[in-house]
Amino acid sequence: MKLQAKSERGSVLMKQGRVAEARAQFTDLLTVDPDKAQAGLSDLPVLEHAIEEGDEYFDNGDFATAVDHYDVAIDIAKWDTGLREKRAETYLKIGNIINAIGDVRAIAKLTNDNTEAYLKLSQLHYIMGEEEESLKEIRECLKLDQDHKECHAHYKKVKKL
């Protein structure tokens, strides 16, 4: 049972993008269950390489290629909000607001009380001319923190429409 828990913990950590911790869990499994350990360990270099490449292409202004690498990384680390933030930013650089919204929405669902994500969602919907969606997201932000200055200012702006 303990082996199963280590394997599952390693998988969860990998999906969260916590590479060092996942590697430690899978390494502990090597002596007892090499097959499960290798299965987990084999994805980690792919994940690390995809993130490094994505960051490098982003820094060099090749945003379309950066998105491709972030896609590979997110296929492995589905719950890593940092990766989704990077990919959302990259989508915005190439003008793909719809896909950026998808990533920001996932970030909002993956993290509790993330007013910044709801503000960003509202702003992106506003840019696309989707006033109702923008209003819905900004209200969600204000439900979480009614004193949030940026959300309140954006709410006034959207409400005027």
Short mmCIF file of C-alpha atoms in Angstrom, two decimals:
data_model
loop_
_atom_site.label_atom_id
_atom_site.label_comp_id
_atom_site.label_asym_id
_atom_site.label_seq_id
_atom_site.Cartn_x
_atom_site.Cartn_y
_atom_site.Cartn_z
CA MET A 1 0.00 0.00 0.00
CA LYS A 2 2.84 2.35 0.81
CA LEU A 3 4.25 1.77 -2.67
CA GLN A 4 0.97 2.69 -4.27
CA ALA A 5 0.84 5.89 -2.21
CA LYS A 6 4.38 6.87 -3.25
CA SER A 7 3.54 6.24 -6.89
CA GLU A 8 0.34 8.24 -6.70
CA ARG A 9 2.05 11.05 -4.78
CA GLY A 10 4.77 11.18 -7.43
CA SER A 11 2.14 11.38 -10.18
CA VAL A 12 0.26 14.17 -8.42
CA LEU A 13 3.47 16.13 -7.82
CA MET A 14 4.41 15.74 -11.48
CA LYS A 15 0.97 16.98 -12.58
CA GLN A 16 1.49 20.00 -10.33
CA GLY A 17 4.85 20.67 -11.98
CA ARG A 18 6.77 20.00 -8.78
CA VAL A 19 9.60 18.20 -10.56
CA ALA A 20 12.14 17.82 -7.74
CA GLU A 21 9.57 16.41 -5.34
CA ALA A 22 8.15 14.06 -7.97
CA ARG A 23 11.65 12.87 -8.83
CA ALA A 24 12.30 12.12 -5.14
CA GLN A 25 9.08 10.06 -4.88
CA PHE A 26 9.82 8.06 -8.01
CA THR A 27 13.47 7.57 -7.03
CA ASP A 28 12.36 6.10 -3.70
CA LEU A 29 10.32 3.58 -5.67
CA LEU A 30 13.22 2.44 -7.88
CA THR A 31 14.43 -0.36 -5.61
CA VAL A 32 10.98 -1.76 -4.88
CA ASP A 33 8.99 -1.21 -8.07
CA PRO A 34 11.34 -0.22 -10.89
CA ASP A 35 8.64 -0.32 -13.59
CA LYS A 36 6.38 2.25 -11.91
CA ALA A 37 9.37 4.34 -10.95
CA GLN A 38 10.74 4.39 -14.49
CA ALA A 39 7.35 5.25 -15.92
CA GLY A 40 7.20 8.33 -13.70
CA LEU A 41 10.85 9.25 -14.07
CA SER A 42 10.73 9.05 -17.87
CA ASP A 43 8.29 11.98 -18.09
CA LEU A 44 10.32 14.33 -15.91
CA PRO A 45 13.14 15.11 -18.40
CA VAL A 46 10.52 15.67 -21.12
CA LEU A 47 8.72 18.12 -18.82
CA GLU A 48 11.91 19.96 -17.85
CA HIS A 49 13.08 20.18 -21.45
CA ALA A 50 9.72 21.45 -22.69
CA ILE A 51 9.66 24.20 -20.04
CA GLU A 52 13.25 25.25 -20.74
CA GLU A 53 12.65 25.33 -24.49
CA GLY A 54 9.35 27.18 -24.09
CA ASP A 55 11.02 29.82 -21.91
CA GLU A 56 13.90 30.18 -24.34
CA TYR A 57 11.65 30.60 -27.37
CA PHE A 58 9.48 33.05 -25.43
CA ASP A 59 12.54 35.13 -24.48
CA ASN A 60 13.64 35.14 -28.14
CA GLY A 61 10.22 36.28 -29.34
CA ASP A 62 9.27 33.04 -31.10
CA PHE A 63 5.90 32.80 -29.38
CA ALA A 64 4.30 30.19 -31.65
CA THR A 65 7.11 27.73 -30.94
CA ALA A 66 7.00 28.61 -27.25
CA VAL A 67 3.30 27.67 -27.19
CA ASP A 68 4.14 24.29 -28.73
CA HIS A 69 6.65 23.57 -25.96
CA TYR A 70 4.31 24.77 -23.22
CA ASP A 71 1.64 22.48 -24.69
CA VAL A 72 3.96 19.50 -24.22
CA ALA A 73 4.74 20.57 -20.66
CA ILE A 74 1.07 21.08 -19.77
CA ASP A 75 0.19 17.65 -21.18
CA ILE A 76 2.42 16.26 -18.41
CA ALA A 77 1.90 18.89 -15.68
CA LYS A 78 -1.82 19.55 -16.12
CA TRP A 79 -2.28 21.26 -12.76
CA ASP A 80 0.74 23.59 -12.92
CA THR A 81 -0.74 27.08 -12.80
CA GLY A 82 2.65 28.69 -13.47
CA LEU A 83 2.87 26.89 -16.80
CA ARG A 84 -0.65 27.89 -17.69
CA GLU A 85 0.19 31.51 -16.86
CA LYS A 86 3.21 31.34 -19.17
CA ARG A 87 1.17 29.81 -21.97
CA ALA A 88 -1.64 32.36 -21.50
CA GLU A 89 0.88 35.18 -21.73
CA THR A 90 2.35 33.59 -24.85
CA TYR A 91 -1.09 33.27 -26.42
CA LEU A 92 -1.65 36.97 -25.76
CA LYS A 93 1.64 37.79 -27.47
CA ILE A 94 0.39 36.11 -30.66
CA GLY A 95 -3.08 37.61 -30.33
CA ASN A 96 -4.90 34.42 -29.44
CA ILE A 97 -7.17 35.79 -26.72
CA ILE A 98 -9.59 32.86 -26.79
CA ASN A 99 -6.91 30.32 -25.86
CA ALA A 100 -5.50 32.71 -23.26
CA ILE A 101 -8.97 32.86 -21.70
CA GLY A 102 -9.02 29.06 -21.54
CA ASP A 103 -5.76 28.97 -19.62
CA VAL A 104 -6.73 31.79 -17.26
CA ARG A 105 -10.05 30.06 -16.60
CA ALA A 106 -8.16 26.86 -15.70
CA ILE A 107 -5.92 28.87 -13.36
CA ALA A 108 -9.00 30.31 -11.65
CA LYS A 109 -10.38 26.80 -11.12
CA LEU A 110 -7.07 25.35 -9.92
CA THR A 111 -6.42 27.99 -7.27
CA ASN A 112 -8.67 29.14 -4.46
CA ASP A 113 -9.69 32.77 -4.14
CA ASN A 114 -7.66 33.90 -7.15
CA THR A 115 -8.96 37.43 -7.67
CA GLU A 116 -6.19 38.17 -10.17
CA ALA A 117 -7.36 35.36 -12.45
CA TYR A 118 -10.96 36.59 -12.41
CA LEU A 119 -9.81 40.16 -13.06
CA LYS A 120 -7.72 38.94 -16.00
CA LEU A 121 -10.64 36.91 -17.35
CA SER A 122 -12.90 39.92 -17.11
CA GLN A 123 -10.36 42.14 -18.87
CA LEU A 124 -9.86 39.62 -21.67
CA HIS A 125 -13.60 39.24 -22.24
CA TYR A 126 -13.88 43.04 -22.23
CA ILE A 127 -11.18 43.31 -24.92
CA MET A 128 -13.12 40.81 -27.04
CA GLY A 129 -16.30 42.86 -26.62
CA GLU A 130 -18.02 40.25 -24.47
CA GLU A 131 -19.54 42.59 -21.89
CA GLU A 132 -21.80 40.02 -20.19
CA GLU A 133 -18.94 37.56 -19.68
CA SER A 134 -16.69 40.37 -18.49
CA LEU A 135 -19.30 41.47 -15.99
CA LYS A 136 -19.80 37.89 -14.77
CA GLU A 137 -16.07 37.39 -14.14
CA ILE A 138 -15.55 40.74 -12.43
CA ARG A 139 -18.48 40.00 -10.12
CA GLU A 140 -16.77 36.73 -9.22
CA CYS A 141 -13.64 38.70 -8.36
CA LEU A 142 -15.64 41.05 -6.16
CA LYS A 143 -17.36 38.12 -4.42
CA LEU A 144 -13.92 36.95 -3.34
CA ASP A 145 -12.75 40.41 -2.26
CA GLN A 146 -15.24 43.28 -2.33
CA ASP A 147 -12.48 45.76 -1.50
CA HIS A 148 -10.22 44.74 -4.42
CA LYS A 149 -9.35 48.13 -5.98
CA GLU A 150 -8.55 46.92 -9.49
CA CYS A 151 -11.64 44.70 -9.68
CA HIS A 152 -13.82 47.52 -8.42
CA ALA A 153 -12.38 49.97 -10.96
CA HIS A 154 -12.87 47.48 -13.79
CA TYR A 155 -16.40 46.73 -12.58
CA LYS A 156 -17.30 50.43 -12.89
CA LYS A 157 -15.85 50.49 -16.40
CA VAL A 158 -17.77 47.38 -17.52
CA LYS A 159 -20.98 48.40 -15.77
CA LYS A 160 -21.12 51.62 -17.83
CA LEU A 161 -21.71 49.54 -20.94
#
